[in-house]
C-alpha positions as a printed Julia matrix, in Angstrom:
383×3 Matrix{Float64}:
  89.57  183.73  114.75
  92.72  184.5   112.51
  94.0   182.04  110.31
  97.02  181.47  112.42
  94.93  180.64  115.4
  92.55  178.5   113.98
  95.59  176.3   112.06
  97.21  176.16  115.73
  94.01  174.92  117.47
  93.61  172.23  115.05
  97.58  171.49  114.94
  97.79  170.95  118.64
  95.63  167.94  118.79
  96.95  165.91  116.06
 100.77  166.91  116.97
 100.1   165.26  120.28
  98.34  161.89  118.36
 101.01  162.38  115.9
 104.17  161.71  118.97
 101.61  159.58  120.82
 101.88  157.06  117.63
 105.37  157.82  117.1
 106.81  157.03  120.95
 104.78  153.72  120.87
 106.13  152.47  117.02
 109.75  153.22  118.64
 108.92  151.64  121.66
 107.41  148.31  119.64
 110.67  148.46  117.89
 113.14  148.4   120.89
 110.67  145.64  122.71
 110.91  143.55  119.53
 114.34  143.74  119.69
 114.81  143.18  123.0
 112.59  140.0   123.39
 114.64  138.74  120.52
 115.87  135.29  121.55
 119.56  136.05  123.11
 122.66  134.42  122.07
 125.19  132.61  123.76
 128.09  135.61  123.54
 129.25  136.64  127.17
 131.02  140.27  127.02
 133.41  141.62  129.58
 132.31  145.07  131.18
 134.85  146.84  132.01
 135.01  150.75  133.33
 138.3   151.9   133.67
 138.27  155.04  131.96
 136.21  158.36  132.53
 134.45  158.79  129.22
 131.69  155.92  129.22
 128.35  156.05  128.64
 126.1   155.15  131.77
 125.33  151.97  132.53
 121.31  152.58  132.07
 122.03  153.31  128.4
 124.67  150.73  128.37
 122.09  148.51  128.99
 119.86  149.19  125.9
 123.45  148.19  124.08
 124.02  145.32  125.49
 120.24  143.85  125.29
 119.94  145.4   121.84
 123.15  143.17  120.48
 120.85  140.13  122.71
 124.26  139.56  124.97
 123.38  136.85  127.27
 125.91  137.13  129.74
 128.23  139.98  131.16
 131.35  139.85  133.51
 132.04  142.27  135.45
 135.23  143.24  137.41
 133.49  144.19  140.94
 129.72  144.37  141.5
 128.72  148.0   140.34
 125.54  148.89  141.92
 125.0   150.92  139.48
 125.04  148.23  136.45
 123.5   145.92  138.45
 120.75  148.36  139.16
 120.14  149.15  135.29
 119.88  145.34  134.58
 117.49  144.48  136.94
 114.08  142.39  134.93
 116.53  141.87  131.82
 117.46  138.29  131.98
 121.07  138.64  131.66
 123.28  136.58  133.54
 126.16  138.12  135.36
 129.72  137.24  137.04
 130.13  139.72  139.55
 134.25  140.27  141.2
 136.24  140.61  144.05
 139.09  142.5   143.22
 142.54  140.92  143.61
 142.73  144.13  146.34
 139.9   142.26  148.44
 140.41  138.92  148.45
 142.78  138.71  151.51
 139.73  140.18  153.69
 137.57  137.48  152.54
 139.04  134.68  154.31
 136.94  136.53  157.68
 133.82  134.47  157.13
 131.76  137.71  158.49
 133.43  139.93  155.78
 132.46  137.45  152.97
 128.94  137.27  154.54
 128.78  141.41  154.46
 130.63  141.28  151.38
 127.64  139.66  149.28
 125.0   140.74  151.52
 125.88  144.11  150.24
 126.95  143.49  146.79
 124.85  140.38  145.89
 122.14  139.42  148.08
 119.98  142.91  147.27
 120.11  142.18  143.62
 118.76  138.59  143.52
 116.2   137.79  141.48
 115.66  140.65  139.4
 119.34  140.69  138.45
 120.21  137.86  137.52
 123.86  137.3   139.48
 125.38  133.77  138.42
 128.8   134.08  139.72
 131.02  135.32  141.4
 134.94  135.58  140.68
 136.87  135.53  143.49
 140.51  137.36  142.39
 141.48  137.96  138.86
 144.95  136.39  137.35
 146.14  136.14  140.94
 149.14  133.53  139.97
 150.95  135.92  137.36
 152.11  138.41  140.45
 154.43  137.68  143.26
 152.39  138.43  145.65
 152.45  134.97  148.09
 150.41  135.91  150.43
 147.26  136.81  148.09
 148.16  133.16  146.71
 148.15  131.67  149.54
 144.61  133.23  150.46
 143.33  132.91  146.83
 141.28  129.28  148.16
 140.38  130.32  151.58
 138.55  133.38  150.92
 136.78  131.19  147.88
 135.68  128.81  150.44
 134.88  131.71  152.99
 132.53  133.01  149.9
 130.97  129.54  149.3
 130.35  129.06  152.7
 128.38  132.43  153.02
 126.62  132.14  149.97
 125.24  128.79  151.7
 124.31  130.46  154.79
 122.05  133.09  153.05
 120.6   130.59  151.15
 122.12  131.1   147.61
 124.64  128.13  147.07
 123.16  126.5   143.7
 122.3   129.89  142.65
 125.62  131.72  142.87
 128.62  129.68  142.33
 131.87  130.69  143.15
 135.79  130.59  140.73
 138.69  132.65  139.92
 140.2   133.56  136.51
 143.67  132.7   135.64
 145.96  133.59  132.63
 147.39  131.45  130.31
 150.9   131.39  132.11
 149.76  129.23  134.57
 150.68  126.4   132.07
 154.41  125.49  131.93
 153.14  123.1   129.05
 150.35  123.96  126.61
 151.73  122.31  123.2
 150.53  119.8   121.69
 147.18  120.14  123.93
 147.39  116.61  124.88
 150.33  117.61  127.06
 149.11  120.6   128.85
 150.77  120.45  132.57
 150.28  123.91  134.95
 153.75  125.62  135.78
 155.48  123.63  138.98
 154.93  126.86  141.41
 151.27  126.57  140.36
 150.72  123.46  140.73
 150.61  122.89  144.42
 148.06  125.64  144.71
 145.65  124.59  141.42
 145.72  121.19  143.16
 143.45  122.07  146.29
 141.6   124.53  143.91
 140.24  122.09  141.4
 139.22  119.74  144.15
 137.23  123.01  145.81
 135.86  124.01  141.97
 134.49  120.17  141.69
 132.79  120.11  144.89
 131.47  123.0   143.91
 130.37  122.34  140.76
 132.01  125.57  139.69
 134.34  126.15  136.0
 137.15  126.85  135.67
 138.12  130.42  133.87
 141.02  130.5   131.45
 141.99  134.05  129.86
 143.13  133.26  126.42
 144.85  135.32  123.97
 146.32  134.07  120.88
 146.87  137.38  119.67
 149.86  137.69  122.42
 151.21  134.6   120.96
 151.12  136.43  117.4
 152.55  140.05  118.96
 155.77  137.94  120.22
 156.46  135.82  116.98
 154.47  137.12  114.1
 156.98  135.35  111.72
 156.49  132.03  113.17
 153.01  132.26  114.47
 150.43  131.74  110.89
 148.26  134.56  111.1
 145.2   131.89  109.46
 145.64  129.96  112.68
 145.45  133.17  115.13
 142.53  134.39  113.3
 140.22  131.21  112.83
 140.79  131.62  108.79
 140.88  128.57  106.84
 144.39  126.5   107.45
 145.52  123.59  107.73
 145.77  123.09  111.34
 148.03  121.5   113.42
 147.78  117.84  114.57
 147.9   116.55  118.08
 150.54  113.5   118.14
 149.26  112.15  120.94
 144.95  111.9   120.27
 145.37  112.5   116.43
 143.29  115.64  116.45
 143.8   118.75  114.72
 143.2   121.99  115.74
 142.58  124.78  113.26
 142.62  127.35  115.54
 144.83  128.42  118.46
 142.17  129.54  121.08
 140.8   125.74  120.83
 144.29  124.43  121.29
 144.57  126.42  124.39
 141.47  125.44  125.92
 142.24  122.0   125.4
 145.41  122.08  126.8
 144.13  123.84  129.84
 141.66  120.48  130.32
 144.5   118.52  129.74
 146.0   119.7   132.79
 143.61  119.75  134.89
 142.74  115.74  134.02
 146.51  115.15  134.89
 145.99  116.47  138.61
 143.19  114.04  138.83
 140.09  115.89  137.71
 137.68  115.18  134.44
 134.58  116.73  136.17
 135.34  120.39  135.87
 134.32  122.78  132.94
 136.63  125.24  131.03
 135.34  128.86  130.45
 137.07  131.6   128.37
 136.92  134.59  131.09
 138.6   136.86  128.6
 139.7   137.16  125.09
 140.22  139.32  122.64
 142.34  141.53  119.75
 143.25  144.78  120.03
 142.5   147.15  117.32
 145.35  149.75  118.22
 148.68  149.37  119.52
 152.15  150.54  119.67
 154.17  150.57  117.26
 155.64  147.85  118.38
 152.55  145.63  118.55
 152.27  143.64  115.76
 149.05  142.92  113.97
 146.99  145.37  116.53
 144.79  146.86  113.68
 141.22  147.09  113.13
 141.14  144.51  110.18
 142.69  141.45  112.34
 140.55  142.53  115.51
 137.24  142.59  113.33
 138.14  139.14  111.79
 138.63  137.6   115.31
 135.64  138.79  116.49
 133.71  137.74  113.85
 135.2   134.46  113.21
 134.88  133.93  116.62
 131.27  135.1   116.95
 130.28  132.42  114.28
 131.77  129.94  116.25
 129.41  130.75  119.62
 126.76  131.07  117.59
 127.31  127.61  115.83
 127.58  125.97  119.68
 130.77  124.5   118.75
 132.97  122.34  120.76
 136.92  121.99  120.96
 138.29  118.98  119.18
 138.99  117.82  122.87
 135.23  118.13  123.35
 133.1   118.9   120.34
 129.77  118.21  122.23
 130.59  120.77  124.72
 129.69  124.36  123.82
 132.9   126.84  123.52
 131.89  129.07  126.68
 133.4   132.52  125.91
 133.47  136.04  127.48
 134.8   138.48  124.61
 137.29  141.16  125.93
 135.52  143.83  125.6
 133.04  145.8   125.58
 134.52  149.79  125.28
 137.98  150.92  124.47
 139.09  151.9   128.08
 140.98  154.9   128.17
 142.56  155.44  131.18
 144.1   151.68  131.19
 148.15  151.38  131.92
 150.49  149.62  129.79
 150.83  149.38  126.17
 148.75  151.19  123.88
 146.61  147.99  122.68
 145.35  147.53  126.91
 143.29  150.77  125.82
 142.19  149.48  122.63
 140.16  146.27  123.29
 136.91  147.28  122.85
 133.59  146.69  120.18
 132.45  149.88  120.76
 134.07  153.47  121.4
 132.65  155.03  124.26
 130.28  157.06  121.83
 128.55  153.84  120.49
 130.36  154.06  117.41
 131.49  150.17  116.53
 135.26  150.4   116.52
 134.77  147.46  113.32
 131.61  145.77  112.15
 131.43  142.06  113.17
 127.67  141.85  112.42
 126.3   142.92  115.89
 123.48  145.27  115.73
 122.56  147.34  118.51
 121.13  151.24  119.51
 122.73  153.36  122.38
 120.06  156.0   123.33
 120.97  159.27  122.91
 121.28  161.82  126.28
 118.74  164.64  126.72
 120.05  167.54  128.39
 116.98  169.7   126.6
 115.84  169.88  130.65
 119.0   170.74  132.26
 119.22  166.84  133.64
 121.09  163.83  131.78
 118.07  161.01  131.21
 118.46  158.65  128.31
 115.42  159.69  125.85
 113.14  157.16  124.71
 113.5   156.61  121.09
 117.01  154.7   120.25
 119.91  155.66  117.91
 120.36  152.34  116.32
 124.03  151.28  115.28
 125.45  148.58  112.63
C-alpha cells in the first residue's frame, strides 16, 4: 500500500471521531447557554423589511441573549413554529387591519383556532393584542370596534378552553394622555376617555394589563434644549419631584408609566397592571432627528437593561417589577417615515449588534454548501 493510501486509511477514522467530538463540544456549548436561567427582557419582533434572517435562526438569537418574552405584531406561523419547546412567552397580534372582523364571534373563534389554538403548549402563547395604537388615527369606526372585537376574542378564547391561559389587551401610545406631568396628574385626552372607560372595566375583569408605548426619546427629538439628556437616558440627575406625592423621578420612562396609572386610578380602577409594549432609541435618523446616534441608543438600552434586570419598580410602585418590551429587535428596512422608524433595532439583519449593551448571543450561520438554506449546527457567537 503507498504511503498516501495507508495515511488516508488511518486519517478517515479519526477525522470522523475528530467532528464527532467537535459537533457535540459545540452542541454542549449552545445547550449550556440556552438552559441558562432567562431574564426578564421582553423584545419586540418585528419583520417589516425583506433582508432578515429566518426565524429558525432567529431563534438561536433570541434564546442565546436568554429573552424571556417576545411580541409579535401578528401570529407568524413561521416564528411560532421555530419556538415551539423553548419556553418563551409570546404576545401574538391582530392587526389594526383585522380588528373590525373580530367583533363576528365565529371569525374570532377561526381567528385563534388558526393562529393560536395549534401552537398551545409547545409555544408558549400568553397574549394576545387586539389592535395596535388604535386611538392616534381617525379612524371612528375601528374605535368604536376596538372593545367589541376584544370581548369577541375573550369570549372565544373561553369557548376553546384557553381563558386563564391567553389573555387578551391592546397597546396604546402615549398621546392618549392629555395630562402626563407631574405623574400624579396623569388624565387620558377627553376624546379618549369615553372609550378607555369601558376598556379598563373589560381589562379588570379580565385580569389583563394594560400596554403603554413609551418613548422619551420623542420627547428629547422635539425639545432637545429643554428636555436634560441625563433624564432621557437614565444617567445620574437630579430628578424631578412630584408636588403632589413628594416623589422624584430620575428618569422619564418611570414618570410616564406612572402617569399612565395615574389615569387609569382617576376613571375608577387600581386593579390593572401597566406594561411597556414598546420602547426604544433610534440609532440613525434624519438630519433632523436630534440625538438619533448610536452612543445615546446604546446608553438607553443599557441603562435600561440594568434596570429589568435589577426588578425595579416606578417610584409610583417600587415593589412592582418595570414590565418592558424593548423596541426592537432588527433595524427594519423597508419601514415608512423618518429615517430613525428604520433604525430601531439591537441587531442588523446580519447579527452584527448595531451597539454593545452587554447582550451576548450567536446567530448560526446559513449553509448553502448543499444547494438548500439550513442553519448549520455549530453557532457564530456575537458580543
Amino acid at each position: 500500500m503507498a504511503m498516501a493510501e495507508r495515511f488516508e486509511a488511518r486519517w478517515l477514522p479519526f477525522r470522523f471521531v475528530l467532528a464527532v467530538v467537535l459537533l457535540v463540544l459545540t452542541t454542549d456549548r449552545a445547550s449550556v447557554l440556552l438552559r441558562a436561567e432567562a431574564t426578564p427582557i421582553g423584545i419586540n419582533y418585528g419583520q417589516i423589511a425583506d433582508n432578515l434572517p429566518s426565524p429558525a435562526r432567529v431563534s438561536w438569537l433570541l434564546r442565546s441573549m436568554q429573552v424571556s418574552k417576545v411580541k409579535l405584531y401578528d401570529a407568524d406561523p413561521y416564528v411560532l413554529s421555530a419556538f415551539l419547546d423553548t419556553g418563551v412567552e409570546f404576545v401574538v397580534g391582530i392587526g389594526n387591519e383585522n380588528v373590525s372582523a373580530m367583533v363576528d364571534p365565529a371569525a374570532a373563534r377561526a381567528w385563534i383556532q388558526r393562529h393560536v389554538q395549534p401552537y398551545l403548549p409547545a409555544t408558549r402563547i400568553t397574549c394576545i393584542t387586539v389592535g395596535n395604537e388604535v386611538f392616534k388615527g381617525n379612524d371612528t369606526e375601528l374605535k368604536a370596534n376596538l372593545l367589541p372585537a376584544m370581548q369577541s376574542v375573550y369570549q372565544a378564547l373561553a369557548a376553546l378552553g384557553l381563558q386563564g391561559t391567553v389573555n387578551v389587551t391592546t397597546a396604546h401610545s402615549l398621546d392618549i394622555m392629555g395630562s402626563s406631568f407631574p405623574p400624579s396628574a396623569g388624565a387620558f385626552r377627553a376624546d379618549v376617555a369615553p372609550y378607555l372607560q369601558p376598556i379598563l372595566s373589560f381589562l379588570s375583569m379580565a385580569r389583563s394589563p394594560f400596554l403603554i408605548n413609551c418613548y422619551p426619546y420623542f420627547a428629547y427629538k422635539a425639545d432637545p434644549g429643554n428636555v436634560p439628556l441625563e433624564y432621557v437616558l437614565f444617567q445620574p440627575n437630579a430628578g424631578v419631584t412630584d408636588t403632589n406625592t413628594r416623589l422624584n423621578y430620575n428618569n422619564m420612562l418611570y414618570a410616564q408609566v406612572d402617569s399612565v396609572y395615574a389615569a387609569i386610578q382617576a376613571l375608577g380602577h387600581a386593579d390593572i397592571d401597566v406594561k411597556v409594549s414598546e420602547t426604544g432609541w433610534p440609532s440613525r435618523g434624519d438630519p433632523d432627528e436630534a440625538g438619533a446616534t448610536p452612543e445615546y441608543a446604546g446608553t438607553y438600552i443599557g441603562n435600561l437593561l440594568r434596570r429589568i434586570e435589577m426588578k425595579q419598580g416606578t417610584p409610583l410602585r417600587p415593589s412592582v417589577p418595570i414590565d418592558v418590551y424593548v423596541f426592537a429587535l432588527f433595524n427594519e428596512n423597508l419601514k415608512p417615515g423618518p429615517a430613525s422608524e428604520r433604525n430601531y433595532g439591537l441587531f442588523y439583519p446580519d447579527g452584527t449588534p448595531v451597539y454593545n449593551v452587554g447582550l451576548r448571543g450567536y446567530l448560526p450561520p446559513m449553509d448553502y454548501s448543499q444547494g438548500t438554506r439550513k442553519v448549520r449546527s455549530s453557532p457564530v457567537f456575537l458580543c
